[in-house]
Amino acid sequence: MEPIHSHQDSFQPPTGLDRHGINESDRQGTLQMLKNHLQAAVQLELMTIPAYLYAAYSVKSPLDVKRSILKVVKEEMLHLGLAGKHITPNAK
């Protein structure tokens, strides 16, 4: 009995395309789009963090509201770090 092979085992991409069917110029365009979106995400986070901090320190009471806003600030800072890490080459 012969082994069963999936159609992917014998797939050979057309010349000039990688195994996903993407050519190099499309790949470069896609990478640039990703970098642009990540840069926009960084800018968005940098705009929102000060507003959240201002709101948090403007709240007089109750304390749990201030803590909730500061928790959001920490999450925004995490998003900022993650987006920045992916933009920067060789980031660790």
Coordinates of N, CA and C in Angstrom, one line a residue:
M1 N 0.8 -1.2 0.0 CA 0.0 0.0 0.0 C 0.9 1.2 0.0
E2 N 0.6 2.2 -0.9 CA 1.4 3.4 -1.0 C 1.0 4.4 0.1
P3 N 1.9 5.2 0.6 CA 1.6 6.2 1.6 C 0.8 7.3 0.9
I4 N -0.1 7.9 1.7 CA -0.9 9.0 1.3 C -0.2 10.3 1.4
H5 N -0.1 11.0 0.3 CA 0.6 12.3 0.3 C -0.5 13.4 0.1
S6 N -0.3 14.5 0.9 CA -1.2 15.6 0.7 C -0.7 16.4 -0.6
H7 N -1.6 17.2 -1.1 CA -1.2 18.0 -2.3 C -0.2 19.0 -1.9
Q8 N 0.0 19.4 -0.7 CA 1.0 20.3 -0.3 C 2.4 19.8 -0.3
D9 N 2.5 18.4 -0.2 CA 3.9 17.8 -0.3 C 4.5 18.0 -1.6
S10 N 3.8 18.1 -2.7 CA 4.3 18.2 -4.0 C 4.2 19.6 -4.6
F11 N 3.8 20.6 -3.8 CA 3.5 21.9 -4.3 C 4.9 22.6 -4.6
Q12 N 5.0 23.1 -5.8 CA 6.2 23.9 -6.2 C 5.7 25.2 -6.6
P13 N 6.1 26.3 -6.0 CA 5.6 27.6 -6.3 C 6.1 28.0 -7.7
P14 N 5.4 28.9 -8.4 CA 5.9 29.4 -9.7 C 7.2 30.1 -9.5
T15 N 8.0 30.2 -10.5 CA 9.3 30.9 -10.4 C 9.1 32.3 -9.9
G16 N 10.0 32.7 -9.0 CA 9.9 34.1 -8.5 C 9.0 34.3 -7.3
L17 N 8.3 33.2 -6.9 CA 7.4 33.3 -5.7 C 8.0 32.4 -4.6
D18 N 7.7 32.8 -3.4 CA 8.1 31.9 -2.3 C 7.0 30.8 -2.1
R19 N 7.2 30.0 -1.0 CA 6.2 28.9 -0.8 C 4.8 29.3 -0.5
H20 N 4.6 30.6 -0.2 CA 3.3 31.1 0.1 C 2.7 31.8 -1.1
G21 N 3.5 31.8 -2.2 CA 3.0 32.4 -3.4 C 3.2 34.0 -3.5
I22 N 4.1 34.5 -2.7 CA 4.3 35.9 -2.6 C 5.6 36.3 -3.3
N23 N 5.6 37.2 -4.2 CA 6.9 37.6 -4.8 C 7.6 38.6 -3.9
E24 N 8.9 38.9 -4.2 CA 9.7 39.7 -3.3 C 9.2 41.1 -3.3
S25 N 8.8 41.7 -4.4 CA 8.3 43.1 -4.3 C 7.0 43.2 -3.5
D26 N 6.1 42.3 -3.6 CA 4.9 42.3 -2.7 C 5.3 42.1 -1.3
R27 N 6.3 41.3 -1.0 CA 6.7 41.1 0.4 C 7.3 42.4 1.0
Q28 N 8.1 43.1 0.2 CA 8.7 44.4 0.7 C 7.5 45.4 0.9
G29 N 6.5 45.4 0.0 CA 5.4 46.3 0.2 C 4.6 46.0 1.5
T30 N 4.4 44.7 1.7 CA 3.7 44.2 2.9 C 4.5 44.6 4.1
L31 N 5.8 44.4 4.1 CA 6.6 44.7 5.3 C 6.5 46.2 5.6
Q32 N 6.6 47.0 4.5 CA 6.5 48.5 4.7 C 5.1 48.9 5.3
M33 N 4.1 48.2 4.8 CA 2.7 48.5 5.3 C 2.7 48.1 6.8
L34 N 3.3 47.0 7.2 CA 3.3 46.6 8.6 C 4.0 47.6 9.4
K35 N 5.2 48.1 8.9 CA 5.9 49.1 9.7 C 5.1 50.4 9.8
N36 N 4.4 50.8 8.8 CA 3.6 52.0 8.8 C 2.5 51.8 9.9
H37 N 1.8 50.7 9.9 CA 0.8 50.5 10.9 C 1.3 50.4 12.3
L38 N 2.5 49.8 12.5 CA 3.1 49.8 13.8 C 3.5 51.2 14.3
Q39 N 4.0 52.0 13.3 CA 4.3 53.4 13.7 C 3.1 54.2 14.1
A40 N 2.0 54.0 13.3 CA 0.7 54.6 13.7 C 0.3 54.2 15.1
A41 N 0.5 52.9 15.4 CA 0.1 52.4 16.7 C 0.9 53.1 17.8
V42 N 2.2 53.2 17.6 CA 3.1 53.9 18.5 C 2.6 55.3 18.8
Q43 N 2.3 56.0 17.7 CA 1.9 57.4 17.8 C 0.5 57.5 18.5
L44 N -0.4 56.6 18.3 CA -1.6 56.6 19.0 C -1.4 56.4 20.5
E45 N -0.6 55.4 20.8 CA -0.3 55.2 22.3 C 0.3 56.4 22.9
L46 N 1.2 57.0 22.2 CA 1.9 58.2 22.8 C 0.9 59.4 23.0
M47 N -0.2 59.4 22.2 CA -1.2 60.4 22.3 C -2.2 60.1 23.5
T48 N -2.5 58.8 23.7 CA -3.5 58.5 24.7 C -2.9 58.4 26.1
I49 N -1.7 58.0 26.3 CA -1.2 57.8 27.6 C -1.2 59.1 28.4
P50 N -0.8 60.3 27.9 CA -0.9 61.5 28.7 C -2.4 61.8 29.1
A51 N -3.3 61.6 28.2 CA -4.7 61.9 28.5 C -5.2 61.0 29.7
Y52 N -4.8 59.7 29.6 CA -5.2 58.8 30.7 C -4.6 59.2 32.0
L53 N -3.3 59.6 32.0 CA -2.6 60.0 33.2 C -3.3 61.3 33.8
Y54 N -3.6 62.2 32.9 CA -4.3 63.4 33.4 C -5.6 63.1 34.0
A55 N -6.3 62.2 33.4 CA -7.6 61.8 34.0 C -7.5 61.1 35.3
A56 N -6.5 60.2 35.4 CA -6.3 59.5 36.6 C -5.9 60.4 37.8
Y57 N -5.0 61.4 37.5 CA -4.6 62.3 38.6 C -5.6 63.4 38.9
S58 N -6.6 63.5 38.0 CA -7.7 64.5 38.2 C -8.8 63.9 39.1
V59 N -8.9 62.6 39.1 CA -10.0 62.0 39.9 C -9.6 62.1 41.4
K60 N -10.6 62.7 42.1 CA -10.4 62.8 43.6 C -10.9 61.6 44.3
S61 N -12.0 61.0 43.9 CA -12.5 59.9 44.5 C -13.5 59.2 43.6
P62 N -13.8 58.0 43.7 CA -13.3 57.0 44.5 C -12.0 56.5 44.0
L63 N -11.2 55.9 44.9 CA -9.9 55.4 44.6 C -9.8 54.3 43.6
D64 N -10.9 53.5 43.6 CA -10.9 52.4 42.6 C -11.0 52.9 41.2
V65 N -11.6 54.1 41.0 CA -11.6 54.7 39.6 C -10.2 55.1 39.2
K66 N -9.5 55.7 40.1 CA -8.1 56.1 39.7 C -7.3 54.8 39.4
R67 N -7.4 53.8 40.2 CA -6.7 52.6 40.0 C -7.0 51.9 38.6
S68 N -8.3 52.0 38.3 CA -8.7 51.4 37.0 C -8.1 52.2 35.8
I69 N -8.1 53.5 35.9 CA -7.5 54.3 34.9 C -6.0 54.0 34.8
L70 N -5.3 53.9 35.9 CA -3.9 53.7 35.9 C -3.6 52.3 35.3
K71 N -4.5 51.3 35.5 CA -4.3 50.0 35.0 C -4.4 50.1 33.4
V72 N -5.3 50.9 32.9 CA -5.4 51.1 31.5 C -4.1 51.8 31.0
V73 N -3.5 52.7 31.7 CA -2.3 53.4 31.3 C -1.2 52.3 31.2
K74 N -1.1 51.4 32.2 CA -0.1 50.3 32.1 C -0.3 49.5 30.8
E75 N -1.5 49.2 30.5 CA -1.8 48.4 29.3 C -1.4 49.2 28.0
E76 N -1.7 50.5 28.0 CA -1.3 51.3 26.9 C 0.3 51.3 26.8
M77 N 1.0 51.4 27.9 CA 2.4 51.4 27.8 C 2.9 50.0 27.3
L78 N 2.3 49.0 27.7 CA 2.6 47.7 27.2 C 2.5 47.6 25.6
H79 N 1.3 48.1 25.2 CA 1.1 48.2 23.7 C 2.2 49.0 23.0
L80 N 2.5 50.1 23.6 CA 3.6 51.0 23.1 C 4.9 50.2 23.0
G81 N 5.3 49.5 24.0 CA 6.5 48.7 24.0 C 6.5 47.6 23.0
L82 N 5.4 46.9 22.9 CA 5.3 45.8 21.9 C 5.4 46.4 20.5
A83 N 4.7 47.4 20.2 CA 4.7 48.0 18.8 C 6.1 48.5 18.5
G84 N 6.7 49.2 19.4 CA 8.0 49.7 19.2 C 9.1 48.6 19.0
K85 N 8.9 47.6 19.8 CA 9.9 46.4 19.6 C 9.8 45.8 18.2
H86 N 8.6 45.8 17.6 CA 8.5 45.2 16.3 C 9.0 46.2 15.2
I87 N 9.0 47.4 15.5 CA 9.5 48.4 14.5 C 11.0 48.4 14.5
T88 N 11.6 48.3 15.7 CA 13.1 48.5 15.8 C 13.8 47.2 15.4
P89 N 14.7 47.2 14.4 CA 15.4 46.0 14.0 C 16.2 45.5 15.2
N90 N 16.3 44.2 15.2 CA 17.1 43.5 16.2 C 16.8 43.8 17.7
A91 N 15.5 44.2 17.9 CA 15.1 44.5 19.3 C 15.0 43.2 20.0
K92 N 15.3 43.2 21.3 CA 15.2 42.0 22.1 C 14.2 42.1 23.2

